Backbone as JSON Lines, residues from 0, in Angstrom:
{"i":0,"aa":"X","n":[0.85,-1.18,0.0],"ca":[0.0,0.0,0.0],"c":[0.9,1.25,0.0]}
{"i":1,"aa":"X","n":[0.61,2.22,-0.88],"ca":[1.43,3.44,-0.92],"c":[1.22,4.27,0.36]}
{"i":2,"aa":"X","n":[2.23,5.07,0.7],"ca":[2.09,5.91,1.89],"c":[0.96,6.93,1.69]}
{"i":3,"aa":"X","n":[0.32,7.34,2.78],"ca":[-0.79,8.3,2.63],"c":[-0.28,9.64,2.1]}
{"i":4,"aa":"X","n":[-1.16,10.33,1.42],"ca":[-0.85,11.65,0.87],"c":[-1.23,12.71,1.88]}
{"i":5,"aa":"X","n":[-0.54,13.84,1.8],"ca":[-0.88,15.0,2.62],"c":[-2.3,15.43,2.28]}
{"i":6,"aa":"X","n":[-3.05,15.78,3.29],"ca":[-4.44,16.2,3.09],"c":[-4.53,17.56,2.38]}
{"i":7,"aa":"X","n":[-3.43,18.32,2.37],"ca":[-3.45,19.69,1.85],"c":[-2.68,19.89,0.55]}
{"i":8,"aa":"X","n":[-1.89,18.89,0.16],"ca":[-1.12,19.01,-1.09],"c":[-0.83,17.61,-1.61]}
{"i":9,"aa":"X","n":[-0.24,17.49,-2.8],"ca":[-0.02,16.14,-3.36],"c":[1.19,15.39,-2.79]}
{"i":10,"aa":"X","n":[1.96,16.0,-1.91],"ca":[3.16,15.33,-1.38],"c":[2.76,14.18,-0.44]}
{"i":11,"aa":"X","n":[3.68,13.23,-0.26],"ca":[3.42,12.15,0.71],"c":[3.37,12.73,2.13]}
{"i":12,"aa":"X","n":[2.5,12.19,2.94],"ca":[2.42,12.62,4.34],"c":[3.64,12.1,5.09]}
{"i":13,"aa":"X","n":[4.16,12.93,5.99],"ca":[5.28,12.48,6.82],"c":[4.86,12.34,8.27]}
{"i":14,"aa":"X","n":[3.62,12.73,8.59],"ca":[3.13,12.6,9.96],"c":[1.61,12.66,9.99]}
{"i":15,"aa":"X","n":[1.07,12.17,11.07],"ca":[-0.34,12.38,11.37],"c":[-0.38,13.45,12.44]}
{"i":16,"aa":"X","n":[-1.03,14.55,12.13],"ca":[-1.09,15.65,13.09],"c":[-1.78,15.18,14.37]}
{"i":17,"aa":"X","n":[-1.12,15.3,15.51],"ca":[-1.69,14.75,16.75],"c":[-3.07,15.31,17.1]}
{"i":18,"aa":"X","n":[-3.28,16.59,16.89],"ca":[-4.53,17.22,17.31],"c":[-5.72,16.82,16.44]}
{"i":19,"aa":"X","n":[-5.47,16.57,15.16],"ca":[-6.57,16.32,14.22],"c":[-6.49,14.95,13.54]}
{"i":20,"aa":"X","n":[-5.37,14.27,13.67],"ca":[-5.1,12.99,12.98],"c":[-5.06,13.14,11.47]}
{"i":21,"aa":"X","n":[-4.87,14.36,10.98],"ca":[-4.76,14.58,9.53],"c":[-3.38,14.16,9.05]}
{"i":22,"aa":"X","n":[-3.31,13.42,7.93],"ca":[-2.0,13.15,7.34],"c":[-1.46,14.45,6.71]}
{"i":23,"aa":"X","n":[-0.23,14.8,7.03],"ca":[0.35,16.05,6.51],"c":[1.82,15.85,6.16]}
{"i":24,"aa":"X","n":[2.25,16.58,5.16],"ca":[3.68,16.64,4.87],"c":[4.29,17.66,5.84]}
{"i":25,"aa":"X","n":[5.6,17.66,5.92],"ca":[6.28,18.57,6.85],"c":[5.95,20.03,6.55]}
{"i":26,"aa":"X","n":[6.02,20.4,5.28],"ca":[5.8,21.8,4.88],"c":[4.4,22.28,5.27]}
{"i":27,"aa":"X","n":[3.39,21.46,4.98],"ca":[2.01,21.85,5.31],"c":[1.79,21.89,6.82]}
{"i":28,"aa":"X","n":[2.42,20.95,7.55],"ca":[2.29,20.97,9.0],"c":[2.86,22.26,9.58]}
{"i":29,"aa":"X","n":[4.08,22.62,9.17],"ca":[4.71,23.83,9.69],"c":[3.88,25.06,9.35]}
{"i":30,"aa":"X","n":[3.4,25.15,8.11],"ca":[2.56,26.29,7.7],"c":[1.29,26.36,8.53]}
{"i":31,"aa":"X","n":[0.65,25.23,8.74],"ca":[-0.59,25.19,9.51],"c":[-0.34,25.57,10.97]}
{"i":32,"aa":"X","n":[0.72,25.03,11.55],"ca":[1.08,25.31,12.94],"c":[1.37,26.8,13.12]}
{"i":33,"aa":"X","n":[2.15,27.38,12.21],"ca":[2.48,28.8,12.31],"c":[1.24,29.68,12.13]}
{"i":34,"aa":"X","n":[0.37,29.32,11.21],"ca":[-0.85,30.1,11.0],"c":[-1.74,30.05,12.25]}
{"i":35,"aa":"X","n":[-1.89,28.88,12.85],"ca":[-2.69,28.77,14.07],"c":[-2.08,29.58,15.22]}
{"i":36,"aa":"X","n":[-0.75,29.55,15.35],"ca":[-0.1,30.32,16.4],"c":[-0.3,31.82,16.16]}
{"i":37,"aa":"X","n":[-0.16,32.26,14.92],"ca":[-0.38,33.67,14.58],"c":[-1.8,34.09,14.92]}
{"i":38,"aa":"X","n":[-2.77,33.28,14.52],"ca":[-4.18,33.6,14.82],"c":[-4.44,33.63,16.32]}
{"i":39,"aa":"X","n":[-3.83,32.7,17.05],"ca":[-4.01,32.67,18.5],"c":[-3.43,33.92,19.16]}
{"i":40,"aa":"X","n":[-2.27,34.37,18.68],"ca":[-1.68,35.6,19.23],"c":[-2.58,36.8,18.98]}
{"i":41,"aa":"X","n":[-3.13,36.87,17.78],"ca":[-3.98,38.02,17.45],"c":[-5.32,37.96,18.17]}
{"i":42,"aa":"X","n":[-5.79,36.76,18.49],"ca":[-7.08,36.62,19.16],"c":[-6.98,36.77,20.68]}
{"i":43,"aa":"X","n":[-5.77,36.84,21.21],"ca":[-5.56,36.96,22.65],"c":[-6.16,38.27,23.17]}
{"i":44,"aa":"X","n":[-6.48,38.31,24.45],"ca":[-6.99,39.54,25.08],"c":[-6.02,40.72,24.87]}
{"i":45,"aa":"X","n":[-4.74,40.41,24.85],"ca":[-3.72,41.42,24.61],"c":[-2.81,40.95,23.48]}
{"i":46,"aa":"X","n":[-3.19,41.21,22.24],"ca":[-2.33,40.78,21.13],"c":[-1.0,41.54,21.16]}
{"i":47,"aa":"X","n":[0.0,41.05,20.44],"ca":[1.29,41.73,20.41],"c":[1.15,43.19,19.99]}
{"i":48,"aa":"X","n":[1.89,44.06,20.66],"ca":[1.86,45.49,20.35],"c":[3.25,45.93,19.92]}
{"i":49,"aa":"X","n":[3.34,46.79,18.91],"ca":[4.65,47.29,18.49],"c":[5.4,47.9,19.66]}
{"i":50,"aa":"X","n":[6.68,47.58,19.74],"ca":[7.52,48.13,20.8],"c":[7.59,47.28,22.05]}
{"i":51,"aa":"X","n":[6.73,46.26,22.16],"ca":[6.78,45.4,23.33],"c":[8.04,44.53,23.3]}
{"i":52,"aa":"X","n":[8.51,44.21,24.5],"ca":[9.63,43.29,24.66],"c":[9.07,42.01,25.27]}
{"i":53,"aa":"X","n":[9.31,40.9,24.59],"ca":[8.86,39.59,25.07],"c":[10.09,38.74,25.36]}
{"i":54,"aa":"X","n":[10.12,38.14,26.53],"ca":[11.19,37.21,26.89],"c":[10.65,35.79,26.74]}
{"i":55,"aa":"X","n":[11.44,34.94,26.13],"ca":[11.13,33.52,26.08],"c":[11.91,32.88,27.23]}
{"i":56,"aa":"X","n":[11.19,32.25,28.15],"ca":[11.83,31.53,29.24],"c":[12.48,30.29,28.63]}
{"i":57,"aa":"X","n":[13.79,30.34,28.48],"ca":[14.53,29.32,27.74],"c":[15.21,28.36,28.7]}
{"i":58,"aa":"X","n":[14.7,27.14,28.75],"ca":[15.25,26.12,29.65],"c":[16.34,25.29,28.99]}
{"i":59,"aa":"X","n":[16.35,25.29,27.66],"ca":[17.26,24.41,26.93],"c":[16.54,23.17,26.43]}
{"i":60,"aa":"X","n":[15.27,23.03,26.79],"ca":[14.47,21.9,26.34],"c":[13.79,22.19,25.02]}
{"i":61,"aa":"X","n":[13.11,21.18,24.5],"ca":[12.49,21.31,23.18],"c":[11.34,22.3,23.15]}
{"i":62,"aa":"X","n":[10.54,22.37,24.22],"ca":[9.39,23.28,24.21],"c":[9.83,24.74,24.1]}
{"i":63,"aa":"X","n":[10.79,25.14,24.92],"ca":[11.23,26.54,24.86],"c":[12.01,26.83,23.58]}
{"i":64,"aa":"X","n":[12.72,25.84,23.06],"ca":[13.45,26.04,21.81],"c":[12.47,26.25,20.64]}
{"i":65,"aa":"X","n":[11.42,25.43,20.59],"ca":[10.41,25.58,19.54],"c":[9.7,26.92,19.7]}
{"i":66,"aa":"X","n":[9.36,27.29,20.93],"ca":[8.67,28.55,21.18],"c":[9.52,29.74,20.72]}
{"i":67,"aa":"X","n":[10.79,29.75,21.06],"ca":[11.67,30.86,20.64],"c":[11.75,30.93,19.12]}
{"i":68,"aa":"X","n":[11.92,29.78,18.49],"ca":[12.0,29.73,17.02],"c":[10.69,30.21,16.4]}
{"i":69,"aa":"X","n":[9.57,29.73,16.95],"ca":[8.26,30.09,16.42],"c":[8.01,31.59,16.55]}
{"i":70,"aa":"X","n":[8.24,32.17,17.72],"ca":[8.0,33.6,17.89],"c":[8.92,34.44,17.0]}
{"i":71,"aa":"X","n":[10.18,34.04,16.87],"ca":[11.09,34.78,15.99],"c":[10.61,34.69,14.54]}
{"i":72,"aa":"X","n":[10.16,33.53,14.13],"ca":[9.67,33.34,12.76],"c":[8.39,34.14,12.51]}
{"i":73,"aa":"X","n":[7.47,34.12,13.48],"ca":[6.24,34.89,13.33],"c":[6.52,36.39,13.31]}
{"i":74,"aa":"X","n":[7.44,36.84,14.13],"ca":[7.82,38.26,14.12],"c":[8.39,38.64,12.76]}
{"i":75,"aa":"X","n":[9.24,37.79,12.23],"ca":[9.85,38.05,10.92],"c":[8.78,38.1,9.82]}
{"i":76,"aa":"X","n":[7.83,37.19,9.86],"ca":[6.81,37.1,8.81],"c":[5.71,38.15,8.93]}
{"i":77,"aa":"X","n":[5.3,38.47,10.15],"ca":[4.13,39.31,10.35],"c":[4.44,40.7,10.9]}
{"i":78,"aa":"X","n":[5.67,40.93,11.32],"ca":[6.08,42.26,11.75],"c":[5.25,42.84,12.87]}
{"i":79,"aa":"X","n":[5.12,42.11,13.97],"ca":[4.37,42.61,15.12],"c":[5.04,43.84,15.75]}
{"i":80,"aa":"X","n":[6.34,43.97,15.54],"ca":[7.08,45.06,16.17],"c":[7.61,44.68,17.55]}
{"i":81,"aa":"X","n":[7.73,43.36,17.8],"ca":[8.24,42.88,19.08],"c":[9.75,42.86,19.1]}
{"i":82,"aa":"X","n":[10.31,43.0,20.28],"ca":[11.72,42.73,20.51],"c":[11.76,41.46,21.36]}
{"i":83,"aa":"X","n":[12.36,40.41,20.85],"ca":[12.42,39.13,21.55],"c":[13.77,38.94,22.22]}
{"i":84,"aa":"X","n":[13.75,38.43,23.45],"ca":[14.96,38.1,24.19],"c":[14.76,36.74,24.84]}
{"i":85,"aa":"X","n":[15.86,36.1,25.19],"ca":[15.81,34.83,25.91],"c":[16.18,35.08,27.36]}
{"i":86,"aa":"X","n":[15.5,34.39,28.26],"ca":[15.74,34.52,29.69],"c":[15.85,33.11,30.27]}
{"i":87,"aa":"X","n":[17.01,32.81,30.85],"ca":[17.23,31.49,31.45],"c":[17.54,31.64,32.92]}
{"i":88,"aa":"X","n":[17.26,30.59,33.66],"ca":[17.48,30.57,35.1],"c":[18.48,29.46,35.44]}
{"i":89,"aa":"X","n":[19.49,29.83,36.23],"ca":[20.43,28.85,36.77],"c":[20.09,28.67,38.25]}
{"i":90,"aa":"X","n":[19.53,27.54,38.57],"ca":[19.06,27.28,39.93],"c":[20.19,27.0,40.9]}
{"i":91,"aa":"X","n":[21.37,26.7,40.36],"ca":[22.49,26.38,41.24],"c":[22.42,24.96,41.76]}
{"i":92,"aa":"X","n":[22.05,24.03,40.87],"ca":[22.01,22.62,41.21],"c":[23.18,21.97,40.47]}
{"i":93,"aa":"X","n":[24.13,21.46,41.21],"ca":[25.34,20.88,40.6],"c":[24.98,19.84,39.55]}
{"i":94,"aa":"X","n":[25.53,20.02,38.35],"ca":[25.36,19.06,37.27],"c":[23.99,19.06,36.61]}
{"i":95,"aa":"X","n":[23.11,19.98,36.98],"ca":[21.75,19.95,36.45],"c":[21.55,20.89,35.28]}
{"i":96,"aa":"X","n":[21.96,22.13,35.38],"ca":[21.61,23.14,34.38],"c":[22.72,23.4,33.36]}
{"i":97,"aa":"X","n":[23.94,22.96,33.61],"ca":[25.06,23.28,32.71],"c":[24.8,22.89,31.26]}
{"i":98,"aa":"X","n":[24.38,21.66,31.03],"ca":[24.16,21.18,29.66],"c":[23.01,21.94,28.99]}
{"i":99,"aa":"X","n":[21.93,22.18,29.73],"ca":[20.79,22.85,29.11],"c":[21.09,24.32,28.82]}
{"i":100,"aa":"X","n":[21.87,24.98,29.68],"ca":[22.26,26.37,29.38],"c":[23.18,26.4,28.17]}
{"i":101,"aa":"X","n":[24.01,25.38,28.02],"ca":[24.83,25.27,26.82],"c":[23.98,25.13,25.58]}
{"i":102,"aa":"X","n":[22.91,24.35,25.67],"ca":[21.98,24.19,24.54],"c":[21.32,25.51,24.19]}
{"i":103,"aa":"X","n":[20.92,26.28,25.2],"ca":[20.31,27.59,24.96],"c":[21.3,28.49,24.23]}
{"i":104,"aa":"X","n":[22.53,28.53,24.71],"ca":[23.56,29.39,24.1],"c":[23.83,29.0,22.64]}
{"i":105,"aa":"X","n":[23.87,27.7,22.37],"ca":[24.15,27.24,21.0],"c":[22.99,27.51,20.05]}
{"i":106,"aa":"X","n":[21.76,27.45,20.54],"ca":[20.59,27.55,19.67],"c":[19.98,28.95,19.63]}
{"i":107,"aa":"X","n":[20.54,29.91,20.32],"ca":[19.85,31.21,20.47],"c":[19.86,32.06,19.22]}
{"i":108,"aa":"X","n":[20.72,31.75,18.27],"ca":[20.79,32.56,17.05],"c":[21.18,33.99,17.39]}
{"i":109,"aa":"X","n":[20.39,34.93,16.91],"ca":[20.66,36.36,17.13],"c":[19.96,36.92,18.37]}
{"i":110,"aa":"X","n":[19.17,36.1,19.05],"ca":[18.41,36.61,20.19],"c":[19.32,36.87,21.39]}
{"i":111,"aa":"X","n":[19.17,38.03,22.02],"ca":[19.95,38.3,23.24],"c":[19.54,37.33,24.34]}
{"i":112,"aa":"X","n":[20.47,37.0,25.23],"ca":[20.22,36.05,26.3],"c":[20.69,36.63,27.63]}
{"i":113,"aa":"X","n":[19.82,36.53,28.64],"ca":[20.19,36.85,30.01],"c":[19.99,35.59,30.84]}
{"i":114,"aa":"X","n":[21.04,35.21,31.58],"ca":[20.94,34.09,32.52],"c":[20.95,34.69,33.92]}
{"i":115,"aa":"X","n":[19.88,34.43,34.67],"ca":[19.82,34.89,36.06],"c":[19.99,33.68,36.96]}
{"i":116,"aa":"X","n":[20.73,33.85,38.04],"ca":[21.02,32.73,38.94],"c":[20.44,32.94,40.31]}
{"i":117,"aa":"X","n":[20.02,31.85,40.91],"ca":[19.51,31.92,42.28],"c":[20.54,32.56,43.21]}
{"i":118,"aa":"X","n":[21.8,32.17,43.06],"ca":[22.86,32.68,43.94],"c":[22.94,34.2,43.87]}
{"i":119,"aa":"X","n":[22.88,34.75,42.66],"ca":[22.98,36.2,42.49],"c":[21.71,36.92,42.95]}
{"i":120,"aa":"X","n":[20.56,36.32,42.66],"ca":[19.28,36.97,42.99],"c":[18.88,36.83,44.45]}
{"i":121,"aa":"X","n":[19.11,35.64,45.02],"ca":[18.6,35.35,46.36],"c":[19.69,35.15,47.4]}
{"i":122,"aa":"X","n":[20.94,35.01,46.95],"ca":[22.04,34.81,47.89],"c":[22.28,33.35,48.25]}
{"i":123,"aa":"X","n":[21.58,32.43,47.6],"ca":[21.81,31.01,47.85],"c":[21.46,30.21,46.59]}
{"i":124,"aa":"X","n":[21.99,29.03,46.52],"ca":[21.69,28.12,45.4],"c":[20.72,27.05,45.9]}
{"i":125,"aa":"X","n":[20.14,26.32,44.97],"ca":[19.27,25.21,45.37],"c":[20.07,24.13,46.08]}
{"i":126,"aa":"X","n":[21.33,23.96,45.74],"ca":[22.17,23.01,46.47],"c":[22.24,23.39,47.95]}
{"i":127,"aa":"X","n":[22.39,24.68,48.22],"ca":[22.45,25.14,49.61],"c":[21.09,24.98,50.3]}
{"i":128,"aa":"X","n":[20.02,25.32,49.59],"ca":[18.68,25.14,50.15],"c":[18.47,23.68,50.52]}
{"i":129,"aa":"X","n":[18.83,22.77,49.63],"ca":[18.67,21.33,49.88],"c":[19.47,20.9,51.1]}
{"i":130,"aa":"X","n":[20.68,21.42,51.21],"ca":[21.53,21.06,52.35],"c":[20.93,21.56,53.65]}
{"i":131,"aa":"X","n":[20.42,22.79,53.65],"ca":[19.84,23.38,54.86],"c":[18.54,22.69,55.27]}
{"i":132,"aa":"X","n":[17.7,22.35,54.29],"ca":[16.4,21.77,54.58],"c":[16.44,20.27,54.83]}
{"i":133,"aa":"X","n":[17.44,19.62,54.24],"ca":[17.47,18.17,54.34],"c":[16.34,17.57,53.53]}
{"i":134,"aa":"X","n":[16.1,16.29,53.69],"ca":[15.03,15.65,52.93],"c":[15.41,15.49,51.48]}
{"i":135,"aa":"X","n":[14.41,15.08,50.68],"ca":[14.74,14.79,49.29],"c":[13.91,15.56,48.27]}
{"i":136,"aa":"X","n":[12.79,16.17,48.65],"ca":[11.94,16.82,47.67],"c":[11.96,18.34,47.84]}
{"i":137,"aa":"X","n":[12.64,18.99,46.92],"ca":[12.76,20.45,46.98],"c":[12.14,21.12,45.76]}
{"i":138,"aa":"X","n":[11.35,20.35,45.02],"ca":[10.77,20.85,43.78],"c":[9.86,22.06,44.01]}
{"i":139,"aa":"X","n":[9.1,22.06,45.09],"ca":[8.2,23.19,45.36],"c":[8.99,24.47,45.54]}
{"i":140,"aa":"X","n":[10.04,24.41,46.37],"ca":[10.88,25.6,46.58],"c":[11.49,26.06,45.27]}
{"i":141,"aa":"X","n":[12.02,25.12,44.52],"ca":[12.7,25.46,43.27],"c":[11.73,26.09,42.28]}
{"i":142,"aa":"X","n":[10.52,25.53,42.16],"ca":[9.53,26.08,41.24],"c":[9.13,27.5,41.58]}
{"i":143,"aa":"X","n":[8.9,27.75,42.87],"ca":[8.53,29.1,43.3],"c":[9.67,30.07,43.05]}
{"i":144,"aa":"X","n":[10.89,29.66,43.39],"ca":[12.05,30.54,43.18],"c":[12.33,30.76,41.7]}
{"i":145,"aa":"X","n":[12.12,29.72,40.88],"ca":[12.35,29.88,39.44],"c":[11.4,30.91,38.85]}
{"i":146,"aa":"X","n":[10.14,30.86,39.25],"ca":[9.17,31.84,38.76],"c":[9.57,33.25,39.2]}
{"i":147,"aa":"X","n":[9.98,33.38,40.47],"ca":[10.44,34.67,40.97],"c":[11.68,35.15,40.21]}
{"i":148,"aa":"X","n":[12.58,34.23,39.89],"ca":[13.79,34.58,39.13],"c":[13.42,35.07,37.73]}
{"i":149,"aa":"X","n":[12.45,34.4,37.09],"ca":[12.01,34.84,35.76],"c":[11.42,36.25,35.84]}
{"i":150,"aa":"X","n":[10.62,36.51,36.84],"ca":[10.01,37.84,36.98],"c":[11.07,38.91,37.26]}
{"i":151,"aa":"X","n":[12.03,38.6,38.1],"ca":[13.11,39.58,38.37],"c":[13.97,39.8,37.13]}
{"i":152,"aa":"X","n":[14.28,38.73,36.42],"ca":[15.05,38.86,35.18],"c":[14.29,39.68,34.15]}
{"i":153,"aa":"X","n":[12.98,39.47,34.09],"ca":[12.14,40.23,33.15],"c":[12.18,41.72,33.48]}
{"i":154,"aa":"X","n":[12.14,42.04,34.77],"ca":[12.23,43.46,35.16],"c":[13.58,44.05,34.75]}
{"i":155,"aa":"X","n":[14.64,43.28,34.93],"ca":[15.98,43.76,34.54],"c":[16.05,44.06,33.04]}
{"i":156,"aa":"X","n":[15.34,43.29,32.24],"ca":[15.35,43.45,30.79],"c":[14.28,44.41,30.27]}
{"i":157,"aa":"X","n":[13.4,44.89,31.17],"ca":[12.3,45.75,30.73],"c":[11.28,45.0,29.89]}
{"i":158,"aa":"X","n":[11.02,43.76,30.25],"ca":[10.14,42.88,29.5],"c":[8.67,43.18,29.81]}
{"i":159,"aa":"X","n":[7.85,43.15,28.77],"ca":[6.41,43.32,28.93],"c":[5.7,42.0,29.2]}
{"i":160,"aa":"X","n":[6.16,40.93,28.56],"ca":[5.56,39.62,28.75],"c":[6.62,38.54,28.68]}
{"i":161,"aa":"X","n":[6.33,37.46,29.38],"ca":[7.21,36.3,29.39],"c":[6.46,35.15,28.73]}
{"i":162,"aa":"X","n":[7.08,34.54,27.73],"ca":[6.5,33.39,27.05],"c":[7.21,32.14,27.55]}
{"i":163,"aa":"X","n":[6.43,31.17,28.01],"ca":[6.98,29.89,28.44],"c":[6.35,28.79,27.6]}
{"i":164,"aa":"X","n":[6.85,27.59,27.74],"ca":[6.24,26.47,27.05],"c":[4.79,26.25,27.49]}
{"i":165,"aa":"X","n":[4.4,26.9,28.59],"ca":[3.04,26.75,29.11],"c":[2.11,27.87,28.66]}
{"i":166,"aa":"X","n":[2.64,28.98,28.17],"ca":[1.8,30.1,27.75],"c":[2.54,31.42,27.83]}
{"i":167,"aa":"X","n":[1.83,32.5,27.63],"ca":[2.4,33.85,27.66],"c":[1.71,34.62,28.76]}
{"i":168,"aa":"X","n":[2.49,35.19,29.68],"ca":[1.91,35.93,30.79],"c":[2.66,37.22,30.99]}
{"i":169,"aa":"X","n":[1.97,38.17,31.54],"ca":[2.58,39.47,31.82],"c":[3.63,39.32,32.88]}
{"i":170,"aa":"X","n":[4.68,40.07,32.75],"ca":[5.76,40.03,33.74],"c":[6.65,41.21,33.53]}
{"i":171,"aa":"X","n":[7.56,41.42,34.44],"ca":[8.51,42.51,34.27],"c":[7.84,43.83,34.48]}
{"i":172,"aa":"X","n":[7.73,44.63,33.43],"ca":[7.26,46.01,33.58],"c":[5.78,46.18,33.28]}
{"i":173,"aa":"X","n":[5.05,45.11,33.09],"ca":[3.61,45.26,32.81],"c":[2.98,43.93,32.54]}
{"i":174,"aa":"X","n":[1.8,43.95,32.01],"ca":[1.12,42.71,31.63],"c":[-0.02,42.37,32.57]}
{"i":175,"aa":"X","n":[-0.68,41.26,32.27],"ca":[-1.81,40.84,33.09],"c":[-1.45,39.71,34.01]}
């Protein structure tokens, strides 16, 4: 049996779109994904405004890498007038963040990058917090401090909104 054809063009499908189960070629999938993201940005309660600064919370993982690439591509194509920057957090966990921060630095392209660290912002690292608290589960502390670090970093950069793999929220100098 021949491979399925893309639902939108005559090329062979290279994937089934997870959300719709439509067979799509790579080109049609990327075009469709970008168009949906563009429409979602414009339909938001606060669509992008010229002159706004948006920080992408860049962890070094695939979600933030795709988000940074997508926003840069949409800005290039649609000219929202945004200034995009990358914002990363170093929690100060030995052997945890080094590789992912390296990935952010290698993949950032032309986007400016600010790395804020728990040690610089709060005067302690997560390694120190773990040592002082004992026990084994420090995820709650780390998550709260990471969010605070992103907000402080956003203020340092004059950011209007912070985009994460989970969504876009106001931070820094304004927003909802």
